[in-house]
PDB file of C-alpha atoms and ligand atoms in Angstrom:
ATOM      1  CA  MET G 651     -18.000 -22.810  20.570  1.00  0.00           C
ATOM      2  CA  ALA G 652     -15.102 -19.698  19.918  1.00  0.00           C
ATOM      3  CA  MET G 653     -13.994 -17.627  22.441  1.00  0.00           C
ATOM      4  CA  ASN G 654     -15.082 -14.028  22.663  1.00  0.00           C
ATOM      5  CA  GLY G 655     -12.326 -11.425  22.727  1.00  0.00           C
ATOM      6  CA  ASP G 656     -13.479 -11.393  26.964  1.00  0.00           C
ATOM      7  CA  GLY G 657     -12.508 -14.836  27.130  1.00  0.00           C
ATOM      8  CA  VAL G 658      -8.971 -13.843  25.511  1.00  0.00           C
ATOM      9  CA  HIS G 659      -6.368 -13.030  28.297  1.00  0.00           C
ATOM     10  CA  GLY G 660      -3.591 -10.494  27.656  1.00  0.00           C
ATOM     11  CA  LEU G 661      -0.270 -12.303  27.427  1.00  0.00           C
ATOM     12  CA  ASP G 662       1.348 -12.291  31.414  1.00  0.00           C
ATOM     13  CA  ARG G 663       4.225 -10.518  29.946  1.00  0.00           C
ATOM     14  CA  GLU G 664       6.179 -12.465  32.557  1.00  0.00           C
ATOM     15  CA  THR G 665       5.760 -15.351  30.723  1.00  0.00           C
ATOM     16  CA  VAL G 666       7.508 -14.181  28.210  1.00  0.00           C
ATOM     17  CA  ALA G 667      10.598 -14.275  29.705  1.00  0.00           C
ATOM     18  CA  PRO G 668      10.462 -15.644  32.785  1.00  0.00           C
ATOM     19  CA  SER G 669      14.359 -16.282  33.703  1.00  0.00           C
ATOM     20  CA  GLU G 670      14.045 -12.501  33.116  1.00  0.00           C
ATOM     21  CA  ALA G 671      11.722 -11.310  34.177  1.00  0.00           C
ATOM     22  CA  LYS G 672      12.786  -9.557  37.732  1.00  0.00           C
ATOM     23  CA  HIS G 673      15.763  -9.087  39.252  1.00  0.00           C
ATOM     24  CA  THR G 674      16.638 -10.606  42.364  1.00  0.00           C
ATOM     25  CA  ASN G 675      16.214  -7.299  43.918  1.00  0.00           C
ATOM     26  CA  GLY G 676      13.323  -7.287  42.639  1.00  0.00           C
ATOM     27  CA  THR G 677      13.547  -4.242  40.006  1.00  0.00           C
ATOM     28  CA  PRO G 678      12.424  -4.493  36.773  1.00  0.00           C
ATOM     29  CA  SER G 679      14.334  -6.842  34.510  1.00  0.00           C
ATOM     30  CA  LYS G 680      15.853  -5.295  30.921  1.00  0.00           C
ATOM     31  CA  SER G 681      13.046  -7.397  29.310  1.00  0.00           C
ATOM     32  CA  LYS G 682      10.125  -6.255  31.632  1.00  0.00           C
ATOM     33  CA  ILE G 683      10.908  -2.463  30.771  1.00  0.00           C
ATOM     34  CA  ALA G 684      11.336  -3.438  26.469  1.00  0.00           C
ATOM     35  CA  CYS G 685       8.145  -5.282  26.534  1.00  0.00           C
ATOM     36  CA  GLU G 686       6.247  -2.358  28.696  1.00  0.00           C
ATOM     37  CA  ASN G 687       7.713  -0.181  26.239  1.00  0.00           C
ATOM     38  CA  GLY G 688       6.526  -1.714  22.974  1.00  0.00           C
ATOM     39  CA  GLU G 689       3.293   0.641  22.664  1.00  0.00           C
ATOM     40  CA  ALA G 690       5.663   3.462  21.985  1.00  0.00           C
ATOM     41  CA  ASP G 691       7.641   1.456  19.623  1.00  0.00           C
ATOM     42  CA  ILE G 692       5.006   1.088  17.385  1.00  0.00           C
ATOM     43  CA  HIS G 693       4.820   4.854  16.907  1.00  0.00           C
ATOM     44  CA  ALA G 694       7.932   4.964  16.067  1.00  0.00           C
ATOM     45  CA  ALA G 695       7.960   2.289  13.814  1.00  0.00           C
ATOM     46  CA  LYS G 696       4.820   3.942  11.996  1.00  0.00           C
ATOM     47  CA  GLN G 697       7.384   6.808  11.779  1.00  0.00           C
ATOM     48  CA  ASN G 698      10.938   5.636  10.739  1.00  0.00           C
ATOM     49  CA  GLY G 699       9.946   2.664   9.354  1.00  0.00           C
ATOM     50  CA  THR G 700       9.550   3.417   5.780  1.00  0.00           C
ATOM     51  CA  LYS G 701      11.934   5.837   6.063  1.00  0.00           C
ATOM     52  CA  ARG G 702      15.305   3.489   5.828  1.00  0.00           C
ATOM     53  CA  ARG G 703      13.949   2.488   2.652  1.00  0.00           C
ATOM     54  CA  THR G 704      14.696   3.499  -1.307  1.00  0.00           C
ATOM     55  CA  PRO G 705      10.962   4.036  -2.942  1.00  0.00           C
ATOM     56  CA  THR G 706      11.141   1.108  -4.908  1.00  0.00           C
ATOM     57  CA  ASP G 707      12.064  -1.491  -1.744  1.00  0.00           C
ATOM     58  CA  THR G 708       8.510  -0.584  -0.201  1.00  0.00           C
ATOM     59  CA  PHE G 709       6.197  -2.688   0.072  1.00  0.00           C
ATOM     60  CA  SER G 710       3.307  -1.945   2.938  1.00  0.00           C
ATOM     61  CA  PHE G 711       0.069  -3.567   3.750  1.00  0.00           C
ATOM     62  CA  THR G 712      -3.043  -2.421   4.148  1.00  0.00           C
ATOM     63  CA  ALA G 713      -4.235  -1.778   7.816  1.00  0.00           C
ATOM     64  CA  GLU G 714      -7.278  -4.320   7.705  1.00  0.00           C
ATOM     65  CA  PRO G 715      -7.779  -6.500   9.078  1.00  0.00           C
ATOM     66  CA  THR G 716      -6.395  -6.587  12.090  1.00  0.00           C
ATOM     67  CA  ILE G 717      -5.160  -9.696  13.726  1.00  0.00           C
ATOM     68  CA  GLU G 718      -8.214  -9.521  16.138  1.00  0.00           C
ATOM     69  CA  ASP G 719     -10.760  -8.828  13.029  1.00  0.00           C
ATOM     70  CA  ILE G 720      -8.926 -12.273  11.638  1.00  0.00           C
ATOM     71  CA  ARG G 721      -9.342 -14.067  14.923  1.00  0.00           C
ATOM     72  CA  ARG G 722     -12.754 -12.905  14.919  1.00  0.00           C
ATOM     73  CA  MET G 723     -13.771 -13.909  11.521  1.00  0.00           C
ATOM     74  CA  GLN G 724     -11.438 -17.324  12.120  1.00  0.00           C
ATOM     75  CA  ALA G 725     -14.050 -17.542  15.291  1.00  0.00           C
ATOM     76  CA  GLU G 726     -17.234 -17.471  13.165  1.00  0.00           C
ATOM     77  CA  PHE G 727     -15.966 -19.632  10.699  1.00  0.00           C
ATOM     78  CA  THR G 728     -15.225 -22.423  12.574  1.00  0.00           C
ATOM     79  CA  ASP G 729     -18.674 -21.325  15.028  1.00  0.00           C
ATOM     80  CA  GLU G 730     -20.913 -21.983  12.024  1.00  0.00           C
ATOM     81  CA  ARG G 731     -19.449 -25.501  11.200  1.00  0.00           C
ATOM     82  CA  ASP G 732     -19.155 -27.205  14.199  1.00  0.00           C
ATOM     83  CA  TRP G 733     -15.732 -27.562  14.095  1.00  0.00           C
ATOM     84  CA  ASN G 734     -14.527 -25.615  17.419  1.00  0.00           C
ATOM     85  CA  GLN G 735     -14.016 -29.658  18.758  1.00  0.00           C
ATOM     86  CA  PHE G 736     -11.254 -29.998  15.789  1.00  0.00           C
ATOM     87  CA  HIS G 737      -8.946 -27.232  17.100  1.00  0.00           C
ATOM     88  CA  GLN G 738      -7.563 -28.024  19.891  1.00  0.00           C
ATOM     89  CA  PRO G 739      -3.971 -26.452  20.241  1.00  0.00           C
ATOM     90  CA  ARG G 740      -2.103 -29.187  18.880  1.00  0.00           C
ATOM     91  CA  ASN G 741      -4.431 -30.019  16.155  1.00  0.00           C
ATOM     92  CA  LEU G 742      -4.135 -26.224  15.347  1.00  0.00           C
ATOM     93  CA  LEU G 743      -0.244 -26.148  14.725  1.00  0.00           C
ATOM     94  CA  LEU G 744      -0.321 -29.407  12.939  1.00  0.00           C
ATOM     95  CA  ALA G 745      -2.364 -27.505  10.600  1.00  0.00           C
ATOM     96  CA  MET G 746      -0.249 -24.566  10.305  1.00  0.00           C
ATOM     97  CA  VAL G 747       2.693 -26.633   9.807  1.00  0.00           C
ATOM     98  CA  GLY G 748       0.856 -28.638   7.305  1.00  0.00           C
ATOM     99  CA  GLU G 749       0.257 -25.138   5.487  1.00  0.00           C
ATOM    100  CA  VAL G 750       3.783 -23.783   5.977  1.00  0.00           C
ATOM    101  CA  GLY G 751       4.671 -27.120   3.853  1.00  0.00           C
ATOM    102  CA  GLU G 752       2.248 -25.740   0.893  1.00  0.00           C
ATOM    103  CA  VAL G 753       4.471 -22.906   1.616  1.00  0.00           C
ATOM    104  CA  SER G 754       7.196 -24.623   1.141  1.00  0.00           C
ATOM    105  CA  GLU G 755       6.477 -27.004  -2.100  1.00  0.00           C
ATOM    106  CA  LEU G 756       5.795 -23.185  -3.985  1.00  0.00           C
ATOM    107  CA  PHE G 757       9.485 -22.298  -3.585  1.00  0.00           C
ATOM    108  CA  GLN G 758      10.515 -25.770  -3.601  1.00  0.00           C
ATOM    109  CA  TRP G 759      13.175 -26.301  -6.907  1.00  0.00           C
ATOM    110  CA  ARG G 760      13.241 -22.887  -7.887  1.00  0.00           C
ATOM    111  CA  GLY G 761      16.457 -21.565  -6.479  1.00  0.00           C
ATOM    112  CA  GLU G 762      17.011 -18.444  -4.969  1.00  0.00           C
ATOM    113  CA  VAL G 763      13.767 -16.248  -5.858  1.00  0.00           C
ATOM    114  CA  THR G 764      14.459 -12.185  -5.136  1.00  0.00           C
ATOM    115  CA  GLU G 765      12.123  -9.690  -3.639  1.00  0.00           C
ATOM    116  CA  GLY G 766       8.975  -8.979  -5.496  1.00  0.00           C
ATOM    117  CA  LEU G 767       9.172 -12.862  -7.084  1.00  0.00           C
ATOM    118  CA  PRO G 768      10.097 -11.478 -10.316  1.00  0.00           C
ATOM    119  CA  GLY G 769       9.068 -13.926 -13.305  1.00  0.00           C
ATOM    120  CA  TRP G 770       6.245 -15.440 -11.208  1.00  0.00           C
ATOM    121  CA  THR G 771       2.751 -15.675 -12.791  1.00  0.00           C
ATOM    122  CA  ASP G 772      -0.539 -14.078 -11.404  1.00  0.00           C
ATOM    123  CA  SER G 773      -1.561 -17.800 -10.818  1.00  0.00           C
ATOM    124  CA  GLU G 774       1.175 -18.538  -9.352  1.00  0.00           C
ATOM    125  CA  ARG G 775       1.183 -15.123  -7.308  1.00  0.00           C
ATOM    126  CA  GLU G 776      -2.340 -15.558  -6.006  1.00  0.00           C
ATOM    127  CA  HIS G 777      -1.222 -19.838  -4.726  1.00  0.00           C
ATOM    128  CA  LEU G 778       1.166 -18.076  -2.561  1.00  0.00           C
ATOM    129  CA  ALA G 779      -0.850 -15.471  -0.795  1.00  0.00           C
ATOM    130  CA  HIS G 780      -4.275 -18.610  -0.474  1.00  0.00           C
ATOM    131  CA  GLU G 781      -1.018 -20.456   1.418  1.00  0.00           C
ATOM    132  CA  LEU G 782       0.634 -17.614   3.894  1.00  0.00           C
ATOM    133  CA  SER G 783      -2.665 -16.737   4.166  1.00  0.00           C
ATOM    134  CA  ASP G 784      -3.915 -20.335   5.211  1.00  0.00           C
ATOM    135  CA  VAL G 785      -0.649 -20.066   7.537  1.00  0.00           C
ATOM    136  CA  LEU G 786      -1.672 -16.991   9.073  1.00  0.00           C
ATOM    137  CA  ILE G 787      -5.114 -17.956  10.283  1.00  0.00           C
ATOM    138  CA  TYR G 788      -3.800 -21.217  11.671  1.00  0.00           C
ATOM    139  CA  LEU G 789      -1.272 -19.192  13.305  1.00  0.00           C
ATOM    140  CA  VAL G 790      -3.693 -16.483  15.134  1.00  0.00           C
ATOM    141  CA  GLU G 791      -6.451 -19.307  16.070  1.00  0.00           C
ATOM    142  CA  LEU G 792      -3.136 -21.465  17.726  1.00  0.00           C
ATOM    143  CA  ALA G 793      -2.483 -18.018  19.601  1.00  0.00           C
ATOM    144  CA  GLU G 794      -6.108 -17.677  20.886  1.00  0.00           C
ATOM    145  CA  LYS G 795      -6.060 -20.866  21.699  1.00  0.00           C
ATOM    146  CA  CYS G 796      -3.570 -20.754  24.175  1.00  0.00           C
ATOM    147  CA  HIS G 797      -4.698 -17.721  25.041  1.00  0.00           C
ATOM    148  CA  ILE G 798      -1.644 -15.873  23.817  1.00  0.00           C
ATOM    149  CA  ASP G 799      -2.973 -11.922  22.888  1.00  0.00           C
ATOM    150  CA  LEU G 800      -0.452 -12.554  19.789  1.00  0.00           C
ATOM    151  CA  PRO G 801      -0.434  -8.621  18.818  1.00  0.00           C
ATOM    152  CA  GLN G 802       0.930  -7.704  22.449  1.00  0.00           C
ATOM    153  CA  ALA G 803       3.569 -10.400  22.130  1.00  0.00           C
ATOM    154  CA  VAL G 804       5.319  -9.542  19.228  1.00  0.00           C
ATOM    155  CA  LEU G 805       5.681  -5.603  20.168  1.00  0.00           C
ATOM    156  CA  CYS G 806       7.432  -7.209  23.395  1.00  0.00           C
ATOM    157  CA  LYS G 807       9.045  -9.802  21.136  1.00  0.00           C
ATOM    158  CA  MET G 808      10.579  -7.073  18.790  1.00  0.00           C
ATOM    159  CA  ALA G 809      11.407  -5.467  22.059  1.00  0.00           C
ATOM    160  CA  LEU G 810      13.385  -7.730  23.343  1.00  0.00           C
ATOM    161  CA  ASN G 811      14.659  -8.279  19.534  1.00  0.00           C
ATOM    162  CA  ARG G 812      15.999  -4.746  20.057  1.00  0.00           C
ATOM    163  CA  LEU G 813      17.521  -5.167  23.281  1.00  0.00           C
ATOM    164  CA  LYS G 814      19.652  -8.714  22.194  1.00  0.00           C
ATOM    165  CA  TYR G 815      20.651  -7.078  19.060  1.00  0.00           C
ATOM    166  CA  PRO G 816      21.519  -3.683  19.038  1.00  0.00           C
ATOM    167  CA  ALA G 817      21.705  -2.039  15.650  1.00  0.00           C
ATOM    168  CA  SER G 818      25.248  -0.340  16.574  1.00  0.00           C
ATOM    169  CA  LYS G 819      26.324  -3.625  17.306  1.00  0.00           C
ATOM    170  CA  VAL G 820      25.165  -5.862  14.944  1.00  0.00           C
ATOM    171  CA  HIS G 821      24.660  -3.550  11.783  1.00  0.00           C
ATOM    172  CA  GLY G 822      25.284  -5.028   8.792  1.00  0.00           C
ATOM    173  CA  SER G 823      26.029  -8.568  10.100  1.00  0.00           C
ATOM    174  CA  SER G 824      23.773 -11.694  10.409  1.00  0.00           C
ATOM    175  CA  LYS G 825      25.362 -13.238  13.373  1.00  0.00           C
ATOM    176  CA  LYS G 826      23.284 -15.160  16.079  1.00  0.00           C
ATOM    177  CA  TYR G 827      23.650 -13.400  19.227  1.00  0.00           C
ATOM    178  CA  THR G 828      25.185 -16.016  21.167  1.00  0.00           C
ATOM    179  CA  GLU G 829      28.294 -15.466  19.155  1.00  0.00           C
ATOM    180  CA  TYR G 830      29.394 -12.270  20.018  1.00  0.00           C
ATOM    181  CA  LYS G 831      31.997 -12.719  22.631  1.00  0.00           C
ATOM    182  CA  ASP G 832      31.084  -8.939  24.884  1.00  0.00           C
TER     183      ASP G 832
HETATM  184  N1  DCP C 603     -11.006 -27.922   9.656  1.00  0.00           N
HETATM  185  C1  DCP C 603     -10.296 -27.187   9.038  1.00  0.00           C
HETATM  186  C2  DCP C 603     -10.066 -27.142   7.252  1.00  0.00           C
HETATM  187  C3  DCP C 603     -10.458 -26.287   7.092  1.00  0.00           C
HETATM  188  N2  DCP C 603      -9.912 -25.026   7.761  1.00  0.00           N
HETATM  189  C4  DCP C 603      -9.560 -23.379   6.912  1.00  0.00           C
HETATM  190  C5  DCP C 603      -8.354 -22.706   7.331  1.00  0.00           C
HETATM  191  C6  DCP C 603      -7.610 -23.061   6.804  1.00  0.00           C
HETATM  192  O1  DCP C 603      -7.251 -20.962   6.121  1.00  0.00           O
HETATM  193  C7  DCP C 603      -8.288 -23.290   5.422  1.00  0.00           C
HETATM  194  C8  DCP C 603      -7.611 -24.902   5.319  1.00  0.00           C
HETATM  195  O2  DCP C 603      -8.144 -25.494   4.135  1.00  0.00           O
HETATM  196  P1  DCP C 603      -7.848 -26.970   3.334  1.00  0.00           P
HETATM  197  O3  DCP C 603      -7.384 -27.994   4.790  1.00  0.00           O
HETATM  198  O4  DCP C 603      -8.468 -27.604   2.432  1.00  0.00           O
HETATM  199  O5  DCP C 603      -6.472 -26.496   2.693  1.00  0.00           O
HETATM  200  P2  DCP C 603      -6.136 -25.412   1.560  1.00  0.00           P
HETATM  201  O6  DCP C 603      -6.901 -24.415   1.471  1.00  0.00           O
HETATM  202  O7  DCP C 603      -4.632 -25.426   1.461  1.00  0.00           O
HETATM  203  O8  DCP C 603      -6.267 -26.465   0.219  1.00  0.00           O
HETATM  204  P3  DCP C 603      -5.298 -27.864  -0.034  1.00  0.00           P
HETATM  205  O9  DCP C 603      -4.937 -28.631   0.290  1.00  0.00           O
HETATM  206  O10 DCP C 603      -6.261 -28.337  -1.362  1.00  0.00           O
HETATM  207  O11 DCP C 603      -4.497 -26.810  -0.726  1.00  0.00           O
HETATM  208  O12 DCP C 603      -9.709 -23.496   5.436  1.00  0.00           O
HETATM  209  C9  DCP C 603     -10.104 -24.853   8.763  1.00  0.00           C
HETATM  210  O13 DCP C 603     -10.518 -23.808   9.731  1.00  0.00           O
HETATM  211  N3  DCP C 603     -10.231 -26.003   9.872  1.00  0.00           N
END
């Protein structure tokens, strides 16, 4: 039986970056504070997110289904087929990686592809939409089966990314954070 929302525990944020979770004096670490501020970040992103791009660059998603909606729909799909018995974390991981391979196949041998995929046919776009959806569906179910609250984990990880890559420091550079000297 697939888990309902009650069975999915929230992410223990201290497991996201265990080595950084607390300073030795017991005060919360920067990363823990960053994770806790994630909720505020989402509102700021909603207000500022599209301002930095020109109108021709903007593309946005519809609001639904949410990640939780996707988790629930996939749980119903597997329950109806008695497939939960096959959907352990490792199998889901392998299935997801297989679907990532199918996405890669669509880009294979095309050379660089620019944003918006100019030149792709409707059928190629539809195929890509299907394969990307397969990846997302398996990713969401994998997170569920690992008891990772994916939306909260994403908020937390983005907050950590902002700490690791301050815009003022890395603007316009694609260097890995380990390449910065200070
Ligand atoms: N045991 C399974 C089999 C399928 N699916 C669901 C999740 C994916 O969204 C989709 C994957 O189906 P396929 O394995 O048939 O893969 P494709 O749809 O990519 O078909 P193909 O490999 O022919 O492109 O169906 C699932 O949850 N569990």
